[in-house]
Coordinates of C-alpha atoms and ligand atoms in Angstrom, one line a residue:
M380 CA -44.4 -14.7 15.5
F381 CA -41.5 -14.0 13.1
F382 CA -40.3 -10.5 12.2
K383 CA -38.3 -9.9 9.1
Q384 CA -34.9 -8.5 10.4
K385 CA -34.6 -4.9 9.4
Q386 CA -32.3 -4.5 6.5
K387 CA -29.1 -2.6 7.0
D388 CA -29.5 1.0 5.8
Y389 CA -26.5 2.0 3.6
Q390 CA -26.4 5.7 3.1
L391 CA -25.8 6.0 -0.6
D392 CA -24.6 9.1 -2.3
Q393 CA -27.1 9.8 -5.1
N394 CA -24.5 11.8 -7.0
N395 CA -22.1 8.8 -7.2
I396 CA -24.3 5.9 -8.4
P397 CA -22.3 3.6 -10.7
K398 CA -23.6 4.0 -14.3
H399 CA -22.9 0.4 -15.3
I400 CA -22.8 -2.6 -12.9
A401 CA -21.7 -6.0 -14.2
F402 CA -22.7 -9.1 -12.3
I403 CA -21.2 -12.6 -12.4
M404 CA -24.1 -14.5 -11.0
D405 CA -22.6 -17.4 -9.1
G406 CA -23.7 -19.9 -6.6
N407 CA -27.0 -21.2 -7.9
G408 CA -25.8 -24.8 -7.9
R409 CA -24.5 -24.6 -4.3
W410 CA -27.7 -22.9 -3.1
A411 CA -29.7 -25.8 -4.4
K412 CA -27.2 -28.4 -3.1
K413 CA -27.5 -27.0 0.4
R414 CA -31.2 -27.7 0.2
K415 CA -30.8 -31.1 -1.4
L416 CA -32.6 -29.8 -4.5
P417 CA -31.5 -30.2 -8.1
R418 CA -29.0 -27.6 -9.4
T419 CA -31.6 -26.4 -11.9
Y420 CA -33.8 -25.3 -9.0
G421 CA -31.0 -22.9 -8.0
H422 CA -31.0 -21.4 -11.5
H423 CA -34.8 -21.0 -11.3
E424 CA -34.4 -19.1 -8.0
G425 CA -31.6 -17.1 -9.5
T426 CA -33.9 -15.6 -12.0
K427 CA -35.9 -14.0 -9.1
T428 CA -32.7 -12.2 -8.1
I429 CA -32.4 -10.8 -11.6
R430 CA -35.9 -9.2 -11.3
T431 CA -35.2 -7.9 -7.8
L432 CA -31.9 -6.3 -8.8
A433 CA -33.2 -4.9 -12.1
L434 CA -36.1 -3.1 -10.3
E435 CA -33.8 -1.8 -7.5
A436 CA -31.0 -0.7 -9.9
N437 CA -33.6 1.1 -12.0
K438 CA -34.9 2.9 -9.0
L439 CA -31.4 4.0 -7.9
G440 CA -30.7 5.4 -11.4
V441 CA -28.2 2.9 -12.6
K442 CA -28.0 3.2 -16.4
A443 CA -27.0 -0.3 -17.3
M444 CA -26.8 -3.7 -15.6
S445 CA -25.0 -6.6 -17.3
L446 CA -25.4 -10.2 -16.3
Y447 CA -23.2 -13.1 -17.1
A448 CA -26.0 -15.6 -17.8
F449 CA -24.2 -18.2 -20.0
S450 CA -20.5 -18.3 -20.9
T451 CA -19.0 -19.9 -24.0
E452 CA -17.5 -22.4 -21.6
N453 CA -20.8 -23.3 -20.0
F454 CA -21.5 -25.8 -22.8
K455 CA -19.2 -28.1 -20.9
R456 CA -21.9 -28.6 -18.3
D457 CA -24.3 -31.6 -18.3
A458 CA -26.6 -31.4 -21.4
K459 CA -29.7 -31.5 -19.2
E460 CA -28.5 -28.4 -17.2
V461 CA -27.7 -26.5 -20.4
E462 CA -31.1 -27.4 -21.8
Y463 CA -32.7 -26.1 -18.6
I464 CA -30.7 -22.8 -18.7
F465 CA -31.8 -22.2 -22.3
K466 CA -35.4 -22.5 -21.1
L467 CA -34.9 -19.8 -18.4
P468 CA -35.4 -16.8 -20.7
K469 CA -38.9 -18.0 -21.5
E470 CA -39.7 -18.5 -17.8
F471 CA -38.1 -15.2 -16.9
F472 CA -39.9 -13.1 -19.5
N473 CA -43.3 -14.8 -19.0
L474 CA -43.1 -13.9 -15.3
Y475 CA -41.5 -10.5 -15.3
F476 CA -41.5 -8.9 -18.8
D477 CA -44.7 -6.9 -18.2
E478 CA -43.4 -5.5 -14.9
L479 CA -40.1 -4.6 -16.5
M480 CA -41.9 -2.8 -19.3
K481 CA -44.0 -0.9 -16.8
N482 CA -40.8 0.2 -15.1
N483 CA -39.3 1.4 -18.4
V484 CA -36.5 -1.2 -18.4
Q485 CA -34.8 -1.9 -21.8
I486 CA -33.7 -5.5 -22.5
R487 CA -30.5 -6.2 -24.4
Y488 CA -28.3 -9.2 -25.0
I489 CA -24.7 -9.7 -26.1
G490 CA -23.1 -13.0 -27.2
H491 CA -23.7 -15.8 -29.7
L492 CA -27.4 -16.1 -29.3
E493 CA -27.4 -17.9 -32.7
L494 CA -26.0 -20.9 -30.9
A495 CA -29.1 -21.2 -28.6
P496 CA -32.3 -23.1 -29.6
K497 CA -34.5 -21.2 -32.0
E498 CA -37.3 -20.7 -29.3
T499 CA -34.8 -19.1 -26.9
Q500 CA -33.5 -16.8 -29.6
M501 CA -37.0 -15.7 -30.5
I502 CA -38.0 -15.0 -26.9
I503 CA -34.9 -12.9 -26.2
Q504 CA -35.1 -11.0 -29.5
D505 CA -38.8 -10.3 -28.9
A506 CA -38.1 -8.9 -25.5
V507 CA -35.3 -6.7 -26.9
K508 CA -37.6 -5.5 -29.7
K509 CA -40.6 -4.7 -27.6
S510 CA -38.5 -2.8 -25.0
S511 CA -36.2 -1.0 -27.4
E512 CA -37.9 2.4 -26.8
N513 CA -37.7 2.2 -23.0
T514 CA -35.4 4.8 -21.5
G515 CA -34.8 3.3 -18.0
L516 CA -32.2 0.8 -16.9
I517 CA -30.6 -1.2 -19.7
L518 CA -30.7 -4.8 -18.6
C519 CA -28.1 -6.6 -20.7
F520 CA -27.8 -10.4 -20.7
A521 CA -24.4 -11.8 -21.7
F522 CA -25.7 -15.1 -23.2
I523 CA -23.2 -17.5 -24.8
Y524 CA -20.6 -14.8 -24.2
G525 CA -16.8 -15.1 -23.7
G526 CA -14.4 -12.1 -23.1
R527 CA -11.5 -13.6 -25.2
D528 CA -13.9 -14.5 -28.0
E529 CA -15.2 -11.0 -28.1
I530 CA -11.8 -9.4 -28.2
L531 CA -10.6 -11.8 -30.9
N532 CA -13.7 -11.2 -33.0
T533 CA -13.4 -7.4 -32.6
T534 CA -9.7 -7.7 -33.6
K535 CA -10.7 -9.6 -36.7
L536 CA -13.2 -6.9 -37.6
M537 CA -10.6 -4.3 -37.2
C538 CA -8.2 -6.2 -39.5
E539 CA -11.0 -6.4 -42.1
Q540 CA -11.7 -2.7 -41.8
Y541 CA -8.0 -2.0 -42.2
K542 CA -7.7 -4.2 -45.2
A543 CA -10.8 -2.6 -46.8
G544 CA -9.4 0.9 -46.2
V545 CA -12.1 1.9 -43.7
I546 CA -9.5 2.8 -41.1
T547 CA -5.8 3.5 -41.0
L548 CA -3.6 2.1 -38.2
D549 CA -3.5 5.6 -36.6
E550 CA -7.3 5.6 -36.5
L551 CA -7.4 2.3 -34.7
T552 CA -7.4 3.7 -31.2
E553 CA -8.6 2.2 -27.9
D554 CA -11.7 4.3 -28.2
Y555 CA -12.4 3.0 -31.7
F556 CA -11.8 -0.6 -30.7
E557 CA -14.0 -0.2 -27.6
K558 CA -16.9 1.2 -29.6
H559 CA -16.8 -2.0 -31.8
L560 CA -17.1 -4.4 -28.8
M561 CA -20.5 -5.9 -28.1
T562 CA -20.9 -3.4 -25.3
G563 CA -19.9 -0.5 -27.6
D564 CA -22.9 1.7 -26.9
L565 CA -23.1 1.0 -23.1
P566 CA -21.5 3.2 -20.5
P567 CA -18.1 2.0 -19.2
V568 CA -18.4 -0.6 -16.4
D569 CA -17.9 1.1 -13.0
L570 CA -18.5 -1.8 -10.7
M571 CA -18.2 -5.6 -11.1
V572 CA -19.8 -7.8 -8.5
R573 CA -19.3 -11.6 -8.2
S574 CA -21.5 -13.5 -5.8
S575 CA -20.8 -16.7 -3.9
G576 CA -17.3 -16.0 -2.6
E577 CA -15.4 -16.9 -5.8
Y578 CA -12.6 -14.6 -6.9
R579 CA -12.3 -15.0 -10.6
L580 CA -13.4 -13.3 -13.8
S581 CA -14.1 -16.5 -15.6
N582 CA -13.6 -14.9 -19.0
F583 CA -16.2 -12.1 -18.4
F584 CA -15.7 -8.6 -19.8
L585 CA -11.9 -8.8 -20.1
W586 CA -11.6 -5.5 -21.8
Q587 CA -14.5 -3.7 -20.1
L588 CA -13.3 -4.3 -16.5
A589 CA -9.9 -2.6 -17.0
Y590 CA -10.8 0.2 -14.6
A591 CA -13.9 -1.2 -12.9
E592 CA -14.1 -1.6 -9.1
F593 CA -14.5 -5.2 -8.0
V594 CA -16.7 -6.4 -5.2
F595 CA -16.8 -10.0 -4.2
D596 CA -19.7 -11.0 -2.1
E597 CA -20.1 -14.3 -0.1
T598 CA -23.8 -14.4 -0.8
L599 CA -25.0 -17.1 -3.1
W600 CA -26.8 -15.7 -6.1
P601 CA -30.4 -16.8 -5.2
D602 CA -30.0 -15.0 -1.9
Y603 CA -28.4 -11.9 -3.3
D604 CA -30.9 -9.0 -2.7
E605 CA -31.4 -5.3 -2.6
E606 CA -29.4 -5.0 0.6
C607 CA -26.4 -6.8 -1.1
L608 CA -26.7 -4.4 -4.0
H609 CA -26.8 -1.3 -1.7
R610 CA -23.7 -2.8 0.2
A611 CA -21.8 -3.2 -3.1
I612 CA -22.6 0.4 -4.1
A613 CA -21.6 1.7 -0.7
I614 CA -18.3 -0.2 -1.0
Y615 CA -17.9 1.3 -4.5
Q616 CA -18.6 4.8 -3.2
G617 CA -16.0 4.3 -0.5
R618 CA -13.2 3.6 -3.1
E619 CA -11.0 6.3 -4.6
R620 CA -10.9 5.7 -8.3
R621 CA -7.7 6.9 -9.8
F622 CA -7.7 5.5 -13.4
G623 CA -4.0 5.2 -13.3
G624 CA -3.5 8.7 -11.8
V625 CA -2.3 9.6 -8.2
L626 CA -4.3 10.1 -5.0
K627 CA -5.7 13.6 -4.7
Ligands
FPP1014 C1 -24.0 -19.8 -11.9 O1 -24.3 -20.7 -10.9 C2 -25.1 -19.5 -12.8 C3 -25.2 -19.8 -14.1 C4 -24.2 -20.5 -14.9 C5 -26.4 -19.6 -14.9 C6 -27.3 -18.5 -14.4 C7 -28.2 -18.2 -15.5 C8 -29.4 -17.7 -15.3 C9 -30.0 -17.3 -14.0 C10 -30.1 -17.5 -16.6 C11 -30.8 -16.2 -16.7 C12 -31.1 -15.9 -18.1 C13 -32.1 -15.1 -18.5 C14 -32.1 -14.6 -19.9 C15 -33.3 -14.9 -17.7 P1 -23.5 -22.0 -10.9 O2 -24.3 -23.1 -11.5 O3 -22.1 -21.9 -11.5 O4 -23.4 -22.2 -9.3 P2 -22.3 -23.1 -8.5 O5 -21.0 -22.4 -8.7 O6 -22.8 -23.0 -7.1 O7 -22.4 -24.5 -9.1

């Protein structure tokens, strides 16, 4: 007989739950390769992790969870893999949308969704629309997103606003700029987690991560679970955040 090993119980401080957690979901391909399965199967398994973490983060009172689902650079991958990833939103929302709605989760996306196939666009937009009144966790998919692209586009917008006399140079503050990023109405990112033992940002949230705490976990994304999330939050809670100040 097999018994599921008891999960490690991390004592989390309910008064210090990160408001916004950003995930770089990595390791789907390696997870599949280890099992001699096609890479796409790893992506399929990876969507289950999204459901698990969204429900758990919602329970813990996290306000927003952002997921790096497809980068502007991911178009360099094999066309068949890209095609498969673009089908994942349909699979994901078919399986889990009702449950996420019941749990009051609000779906959002950031990125160049207009570059995705029409059907993918419609599926994501529909989920966003139907869940827009929900007041629980904001589950934000960064889909065809790149950090440099976002900063450059926001800079261009600021230039246009300046030229049109909407703002003066003095009014162009960090706060003002930040509000015009794609994440403008989300809370600041407190914690960034990357799975699979890679130590890079890969062009994700270059502005937003300025003061975030980083946790790098060896677990491959399809195996990342509630226990890993609790561990990441426990590590976050053990850190002293100084925001450029000095130790108290
Ligand atoms: C990284 O693993 C994962 C991705 C590039 C894609 C993950 C995308 C999803 C799970 C899509 C979810 C989207 C929605 C809207 C449900 P990798 O392929 O880089 O893994 P490797 O480094 O092991 O090769």
